[in-house]
Amino acid sequence: MSVTINDIAKESGVSCATVSRVLNDSGYVKEETKQKILKVIEELNYTPSAIARSLSTNKTNTVGVIVPQINNPFFGEIIKGISKIADENDLNIILCDTDDSMEKELKALKLLKEQRIEGILITPTSVEDEFNSEYLKTIDSFGIPIVLIDGNVKYSTFNGVFVDNIKGAYDGTEALIKAGHKKIAIITGRMNSKPAQDRFIGYKKALARNNILFNKEYIFHGDYNQEKAYEYTKKILSMKDRPTAIFVCSNMMTLGCLQALYEENIRIPEDMAVIAFDRIDVLNIVGMNISFINGPTIEMGKIGMKILIDNLNNKENKAIKRITLLPELILKGSEKYIK
């Protein structure tokens, strides 16, 4: 049976209001009485209700985190960075996974509002115009700080921390070009997401600046998942005018691409060069040296959480903070062109 404030008050011989003042460290209580109550609390092994405390103090010390793919190591590292700063500041986290669904994202936002969270860090699923009306209406109704993580919301001025996806894709594509490739296929993410749009821009920019014609036949619009990338890689391998390289725009899609290459006994880079966006640690374990663009994921989470905490502590400061971090190109040999 759980211990209540009434039990403590009865055992201490004081009122419930006095016990409440001691628990919340608010209002005057004689030191002798306070020590007596604290002793009873210890003897009864009382644990305060977080819900009750939040109602009395109007603070939950809880923030919401919304990501599109909780099983994706990219977001796992972002969450790791968020958690580190949250722990250092005694903040709790409610984590929501939208599974890349706009409907689930709206549902998560409404759920967090019911939980009376104090702020939100979110990687938005979409930047499409038709989605933004209800989406912005829902977010604006919160009246609490919002920080975007590696994904924008069109027509909004929310705080955020991002990766320069245009530069990352440009550097990756140019690395393939410098290695001698002219026929470069790309498997993009969902094109209603800002990172996917920017990575596609970076790819096209690298082709244009190196005087390589843009070939629509080499464009495959994926969905950030393995299955679609697997199917597209099979199609790429069956093309009559087959590309010599594939630029894959996310870690999960890279796994699908590599699976298809493995099944067709395609050697990397002898038969097909590959550069991926985002690090995949498991490839190192199995000895696959795949070149990749590395985004500072843990740092993104840390910075995003710091921005949110700064907003919580300085509610009168309306200055918008939007920070863009630079990705790093890591070449491991899979980009080479072998005639």
Short mmCIF file of C-alpha atoms in Angstrom, two decimals:
data_model
loop_
_atom_site.label_atom_id
_atom_site.label_comp_id
_atom_site.label_asym_id
_atom_site.label_seq_id
_atom_site.Cartn_x
_atom_site.Cartn_y
_atom_site.Cartn_z
CA MET A 1 0.00 0.00 0.00
CA SER A 2 1.37 3.41 -0.98
CA VAL A 3 2.07 6.09 1.61
CA THR A 4 0.21 9.40 1.24
CA ILE A 5 0.69 12.91 2.59
CA ASN A 6 -2.24 12.20 4.92
CA ASP A 7 -0.30 9.28 6.44
CA ILE A 8 2.75 11.48 7.00
CA ALA A 9 0.65 14.27 8.53
CA LYS A 10 -1.10 11.83 10.88
CA GLU A 11 2.18 10.21 11.98
CA SER A 12 3.85 13.61 12.46
CA GLY A 13 0.91 15.21 14.25
CA VAL A 14 0.72 18.14 11.81
CA SER A 15 -1.57 19.28 9.03
CA CYS A 16 -1.33 18.11 5.38
CA ALA A 17 -0.54 21.72 4.42
CA THR A 18 2.53 21.70 6.66
CA VAL A 19 3.76 18.43 5.14
CA SER A 20 3.18 19.89 1.66
CA ARG A 21 5.28 22.97 2.52
CA VAL A 22 8.15 20.73 3.61
CA LEU A 23 7.93 18.53 0.51
CA ASN A 24 7.86 21.51 -1.85
CA ASP A 25 10.29 23.59 0.24
CA SER A 26 7.82 26.47 0.20
CA GLY A 27 6.54 28.55 3.10
CA TYR A 28 7.78 28.72 6.68
CA VAL A 29 7.93 25.63 8.89
CA LYS A 30 9.70 25.49 12.25
CA GLU A 31 13.02 23.66 11.98
CA GLU A 32 12.03 21.24 14.75
CA THR A 33 8.77 20.41 12.97
CA LYS A 34 10.51 20.11 9.61
CA GLN A 35 13.04 17.60 10.95
CA LYS A 36 10.25 15.59 12.56
CA ILE A 37 8.37 15.40 9.26
CA LEU A 38 11.51 14.48 7.32
CA LYS A 39 12.20 11.66 9.80
CA VAL A 40 8.67 10.27 9.31
CA ILE A 41 9.05 10.53 5.54
CA GLU A 42 12.23 8.47 5.76
CA GLU A 43 10.70 5.88 8.10
CA LEU A 44 7.62 5.42 5.90
CA ASN A 45 9.79 5.32 2.74
CA TYR A 46 7.56 7.93 1.09
CA THR A 47 8.04 8.70 -2.63
CA PRO A 48 6.36 11.92 -3.82
CA SER A 49 4.02 11.65 -6.80
CA ALA A 50 5.55 13.41 -9.80
CA ILE A 51 2.06 14.20 -11.07
CA ALA A 52 0.93 15.68 -7.77
CA ARG A 53 4.11 17.72 -7.48
CA SER A 54 3.72 19.10 -11.00
CA LEU A 55 0.17 20.17 -10.20
CA SER A 56 1.27 22.01 -7.06
CA THR A 57 4.33 23.68 -8.61
CA ASN A 58 2.96 24.04 -12.15
CA LYS A 59 6.25 22.50 -13.41
CA THR A 60 6.82 19.00 -14.73
CA ASN A 61 10.57 19.26 -15.46
CA THR A 62 9.74 17.21 -18.55
CA VAL A 63 10.39 17.87 -22.23
CA GLY A 64 9.14 16.04 -25.28
CA VAL A 65 11.35 14.60 -28.03
CA ILE A 66 9.77 13.58 -31.35
CA VAL A 67 11.76 11.69 -34.00
CA PRO A 68 10.69 9.92 -37.21
CA GLN A 69 12.66 6.68 -36.77
CA ILE A 70 13.60 5.62 -33.25
CA ASN A 71 15.36 2.51 -34.62
CA ASN A 72 17.65 4.62 -36.81
CA PRO A 73 21.16 5.03 -35.29
CA PHE A 74 21.21 8.62 -36.61
CA PHE A 75 18.35 9.57 -34.29
CA GLY A 76 19.68 7.30 -31.56
CA GLU A 77 22.80 9.47 -31.38
CA ILE A 78 20.77 12.68 -31.42
CA ILE A 79 18.72 11.32 -28.50
CA LYS A 80 21.96 10.41 -26.72
CA GLY A 81 23.13 14.04 -26.97
CA ILE A 82 19.74 15.33 -25.82
CA SER A 83 19.69 12.92 -22.85
CA LYS A 84 23.16 13.92 -21.67
CA ILE A 85 22.24 17.59 -21.34
CA ALA A 86 18.80 16.75 -19.93
CA ASP A 87 20.38 14.60 -17.19
CA GLU A 88 22.81 17.38 -16.29
CA ASN A 89 19.85 19.71 -15.80
CA ASP A 90 17.52 17.28 -13.99
CA LEU A 91 15.05 17.18 -16.84
CA ASN A 92 12.93 14.19 -17.81
CA ILE A 93 12.22 13.14 -21.40
CA ILE A 94 9.10 11.75 -23.05
CA LEU A 95 10.19 10.19 -26.34
CA CYS A 96 7.79 9.77 -29.29
CA ASP A 97 8.41 7.87 -32.54
CA THR A 98 6.32 9.00 -35.53
CA ASP A 99 7.45 6.24 -37.91
CA ASP A 100 7.67 8.91 -40.64
CA SER A 101 3.91 9.48 -40.40
CA MET A 102 2.51 13.02 -40.40
CA GLU A 103 -0.65 11.79 -38.68
CA LYS A 104 1.36 10.12 -35.89
CA GLU A 105 3.39 13.31 -35.52
CA LEU A 106 0.29 15.42 -34.92
CA LYS A 107 -0.97 12.77 -32.49
CA ALA A 108 2.37 12.88 -30.61
CA LEU A 109 2.22 16.68 -30.37
CA LYS A 110 -1.28 16.57 -28.92
CA LEU A 111 -0.27 13.83 -26.49
CA LEU A 112 2.68 15.87 -25.24
CA LYS A 113 0.43 18.86 -24.71
CA GLU A 114 -1.79 16.72 -22.47
CA GLN A 115 1.31 15.68 -20.51
CA ARG A 116 2.02 19.36 -19.75
CA ILE A 117 5.59 19.18 -21.00
CA GLU A 118 7.68 22.35 -20.82
CA GLY A 119 9.30 22.25 -24.25
CA ILE A 120 9.71 20.15 -27.39
CA LEU A 121 12.61 19.02 -29.57
CA ILE A 122 11.35 17.66 -32.87
CA THR A 123 12.56 16.38 -36.23
CA PRO A 124 9.57 17.22 -38.46
CA THR A 125 8.32 14.57 -40.86
CA SER A 126 7.36 16.96 -43.67
CA VAL A 127 7.71 20.48 -44.99
CA GLU A 128 4.81 20.18 -47.43
CA ASP A 129 2.50 23.20 -47.71
CA GLU A 130 -0.76 21.31 -47.24
CA PHE A 131 0.53 19.84 -43.98
CA ASN A 132 1.67 23.07 -42.40
CA SER A 133 -1.69 24.70 -41.67
CA GLU A 134 -2.86 22.18 -39.06
CA TYR A 135 0.70 21.44 -37.99
CA LEU A 136 1.61 25.04 -37.18
CA LYS A 137 -1.76 25.59 -35.54
CA THR A 138 -1.09 22.63 -33.25
CA ILE A 139 2.45 23.71 -32.37
CA ASP A 140 1.56 27.36 -31.87
CA SER A 141 -1.20 26.37 -29.43
CA PHE A 142 1.43 24.97 -27.07
CA GLY A 143 2.79 28.34 -26.03
CA ILE A 144 6.06 26.62 -25.07
CA PRO A 145 9.58 26.59 -26.60
CA ILE A 146 10.03 24.47 -29.74
CA VAL A 147 13.44 23.46 -31.11
CA LEU A 148 13.79 21.81 -34.53
CA ILE A 149 16.44 19.11 -35.02
CA ASP A 150 17.75 18.58 -38.60
CA GLY A 151 14.42 19.33 -40.21
CA ASN A 152 12.63 22.57 -40.98
CA VAL A 153 8.99 23.66 -40.97
CA LYS A 154 8.11 25.89 -43.89
CA TYR A 155 6.98 29.44 -43.03
CA SER A 156 8.06 29.03 -39.39
CA THR A 157 10.69 30.79 -37.28
CA PHE A 158 11.30 28.15 -34.65
CA ASN A 159 14.67 27.73 -33.01
CA GLY A 160 16.69 24.89 -34.49
CA VAL A 161 19.95 23.08 -35.05
CA PHE A 162 20.69 21.65 -38.48
CA VAL A 163 23.37 19.97 -40.60
CA ASP A 164 24.48 21.62 -43.84
CA ASN A 165 23.00 18.86 -46.00
CA ILE A 166 23.67 20.72 -49.25
CA LYS A 167 27.40 20.85 -48.49
CA GLY A 168 27.46 17.24 -47.34
CA ALA A 169 25.85 15.95 -50.53
CA TYR A 170 27.98 18.26 -52.67
CA ASP A 171 31.19 17.00 -51.05
CA GLY A 172 30.15 13.37 -51.39
CA THR A 173 29.17 13.70 -55.05
CA GLU A 174 32.28 15.70 -55.89
CA ALA A 175 34.45 13.00 -54.26
CA LEU A 176 32.98 10.50 -56.71
CA ILE A 177 33.58 12.91 -59.60
CA LYS A 178 37.19 13.50 -58.56
CA ALA A 179 37.68 9.74 -58.45
CA GLY A 180 36.70 9.63 -62.12
CA HIS A 181 32.95 8.90 -62.08
CA LYS A 182 30.57 10.65 -64.48
CA LYS A 183 27.62 8.27 -64.25
CA ILE A 184 26.44 8.76 -60.66
CA ALA A 185 23.07 7.50 -59.46
CA ILE A 186 21.42 8.93 -56.34
CA ILE A 187 18.93 7.34 -53.98
CA THR A 188 17.27 10.25 -52.17
CA GLY A 189 15.20 10.31 -49.01
CA ARG A 190 11.50 11.30 -49.01
CA MET A 191 11.34 14.46 -51.05
CA ASN A 192 8.80 16.11 -48.72
CA SER A 193 11.54 16.34 -46.06
CA LYS A 194 14.00 19.24 -45.95
CA PRO A 195 17.17 17.12 -45.50
CA ALA A 196 16.27 15.07 -48.60
CA GLN A 197 15.58 18.20 -50.63
CA ASP A 198 18.89 19.77 -49.61
CA ARG A 199 20.90 16.62 -50.32
CA PHE A 200 19.39 16.43 -53.79
CA ILE A 201 20.32 20.09 -54.34
CA GLY A 202 23.91 19.36 -53.26
CA TYR A 203 24.11 16.41 -55.66
CA LYS A 204 22.87 18.47 -58.62
CA LYS A 205 25.14 21.37 -57.74
CA ALA A 206 28.23 19.13 -57.78
CA LEU A 207 27.28 17.74 -61.19
CA ALA A 208 26.69 21.23 -62.63
CA ARG A 209 29.95 22.70 -61.30
CA ASN A 210 31.88 19.80 -62.82
CA ASN A 211 30.11 20.07 -66.19
CA ILE A 212 28.39 16.70 -65.90
CA LEU A 213 24.93 16.48 -67.47
CA PHE A 214 22.05 15.80 -65.11
CA ASN A 215 20.49 12.46 -66.06
CA LYS A 216 16.94 11.82 -64.80
CA GLU A 217 17.43 8.10 -65.37
CA TYR A 218 19.91 8.07 -62.49
CA ILE A 219 17.50 9.63 -59.96
CA PHE A 220 15.69 7.32 -57.51
CA HIS A 221 13.47 8.90 -54.87
CA GLY A 222 13.55 6.70 -51.78
CA ASP A 223 11.83 6.89 -48.41
CA TYR A 224 14.70 6.57 -45.88
CA ASN A 225 13.99 2.83 -45.50
CA GLN A 226 16.01 -0.23 -46.50
CA GLU A 227 13.39 -1.92 -48.64
CA LYS A 228 12.98 0.84 -51.23
CA ALA A 229 16.75 1.34 -51.52
CA TYR A 230 17.15 -2.40 -52.02
CA GLU A 231 14.62 -2.35 -54.90
CA TYR A 232 16.19 0.71 -56.51
CA THR A 233 19.70 -0.76 -56.34
CA LYS A 234 18.44 -3.85 -58.18
CA LYS A 235 17.00 -1.54 -60.84
CA ILE A 236 20.28 0.37 -61.09
CA LEU A 237 22.18 -2.87 -61.64
CA SER A 238 19.83 -3.90 -64.45
CA MET A 239 20.15 -0.61 -66.36
CA LYS A 240 21.53 -0.80 -69.90
CA ASP A 241 23.62 2.34 -69.37
CA ARG A 242 24.51 1.43 -65.81
CA PRO A 243 25.99 4.05 -63.44
CA THR A 244 29.47 3.43 -62.07
CA ALA A 245 28.65 4.91 -58.66
CA ILE A 246 25.73 5.30 -56.25
CA PHE A 247 25.30 8.14 -53.78
CA VAL A 248 22.92 6.94 -51.03
CA CYS A 249 21.29 9.66 -48.94
CA SER A 250 20.78 7.95 -45.57
CA ASN A 251 22.23 5.19 -43.42
CA MET A 252 19.18 2.89 -43.46
CA MET A 253 18.95 3.12 -47.25
CA THR A 254 22.66 2.34 -47.50
CA LEU A 255 22.01 -0.99 -45.78
CA GLY A 256 19.37 -1.83 -48.38
CA CYS A 257 21.71 -0.80 -51.20
CA LEU A 258 24.57 -2.92 -49.85
CA GLN A 259 22.28 -5.91 -49.44
CA ALA A 260 21.31 -5.74 -53.12
CA LEU A 261 24.93 -5.35 -54.22
CA TYR A 262 25.95 -8.33 -52.09
CA GLU A 263 23.19 -10.55 -53.51
CA GLU A 264 24.29 -9.74 -57.07
CA ASN A 265 27.95 -10.40 -56.22
CA ILE A 266 28.87 -6.78 -57.01
CA ARG A 267 32.27 -5.81 -55.62
CA ILE A 268 32.84 -2.38 -54.06
CA PRO A 269 34.42 -0.33 -55.61
CA GLU A 270 35.61 -2.63 -58.44
CA ASP A 271 32.12 -3.10 -59.92
CA MET A 272 30.23 -0.23 -58.24
CA ALA A 273 31.42 2.71 -56.15
CA VAL A 274 29.34 3.82 -53.16
CA ILE A 275 29.25 6.86 -50.89
CA ALA A 276 26.70 7.07 -48.07
CA PHE A 277 25.21 9.89 -46.04
CA ASP A 278 25.53 9.15 -42.28
CA ARG A 279 27.86 6.80 -40.48
CA ILE A 280 26.99 3.11 -40.04
CA ASP A 281 29.12 1.64 -37.25
CA VAL A 282 28.15 -1.98 -37.96
CA LEU A 283 29.95 -1.82 -41.33
CA ASN A 284 33.26 -1.41 -39.52
CA ILE A 285 32.57 -4.57 -37.57
CA VAL A 286 32.08 -6.64 -40.74
CA GLY A 287 35.07 -5.00 -42.45
CA MET A 288 33.19 -2.98 -45.09
CA ASN A 289 35.05 0.25 -45.80
CA ILE A 290 32.25 2.49 -47.08
CA SER A 291 32.98 6.21 -47.56
CA PHE A 292 30.40 8.43 -45.89
CA ILE A 293 29.35 11.94 -44.92
CA ASN A 294 29.35 12.21 -41.15
CA GLY A 295 26.91 14.58 -39.47
CA PRO A 296 27.72 15.66 -35.86
CA THR A 297 24.63 13.88 -34.49
CA ILE A 298 25.43 13.78 -30.77
CA GLU A 299 26.49 17.43 -30.90
CA MET A 300 23.21 18.31 -32.62
CA GLY A 301 21.29 16.75 -29.74
CA LYS A 302 23.38 18.56 -27.14
CA ILE A 303 23.05 21.95 -28.83
CA GLY A 304 19.32 21.50 -29.41
CA MET A 305 18.77 20.69 -25.73
CA LYS A 306 20.91 23.65 -24.62
CA ILE A 307 18.85 25.99 -26.82
CA LEU A 308 15.64 24.62 -25.29
CA ILE A 309 16.95 25.01 -21.73
CA ASP A 310 18.05 28.57 -22.51
CA ASN A 311 14.51 29.29 -23.73
CA LEU A 312 13.02 27.80 -20.55
CA ASN A 313 15.30 29.88 -18.34
CA ASN A 314 14.93 33.10 -20.33
CA LYS A 315 11.32 33.20 -21.47
CA GLU A 316 11.44 36.92 -22.13
CA ASN A 317 14.28 36.51 -24.65
CA LYS A 318 12.55 36.14 -28.03
CA ALA A 319 15.73 35.99 -30.14
CA ILE A 320 15.65 33.07 -32.59
CA LYS A 321 18.63 30.72 -32.59
CA ARG A 322 19.17 28.67 -35.75
CA ILE A 323 22.53 26.90 -35.82
CA THR A 324 23.91 24.97 -38.80
CA LEU A 325 26.72 22.47 -38.25
CA LEU A 326 29.15 21.31 -40.93
CA PRO A 327 29.31 17.63 -41.90
CA GLU A 328 32.59 15.80 -42.53
CA LEU A 329 33.47 13.68 -45.57
CA ILE A 330 35.19 10.43 -44.56
CA LEU A 331 36.81 8.63 -47.52
CA LYS A 332 37.54 4.93 -46.98
CA GLY A 333 38.08 3.78 -50.56
CA SER A 334 34.59 2.81 -51.72
CA GLU A 335 34.44 5.95 -53.89
CA LYS A 336 37.26 4.82 -56.21
CA TYR A 337 36.79 4.38 -59.95
CA ILE A 338 38.43 1.19 -61.15
CA LYS A 339 38.36 0.69 -64.93
#
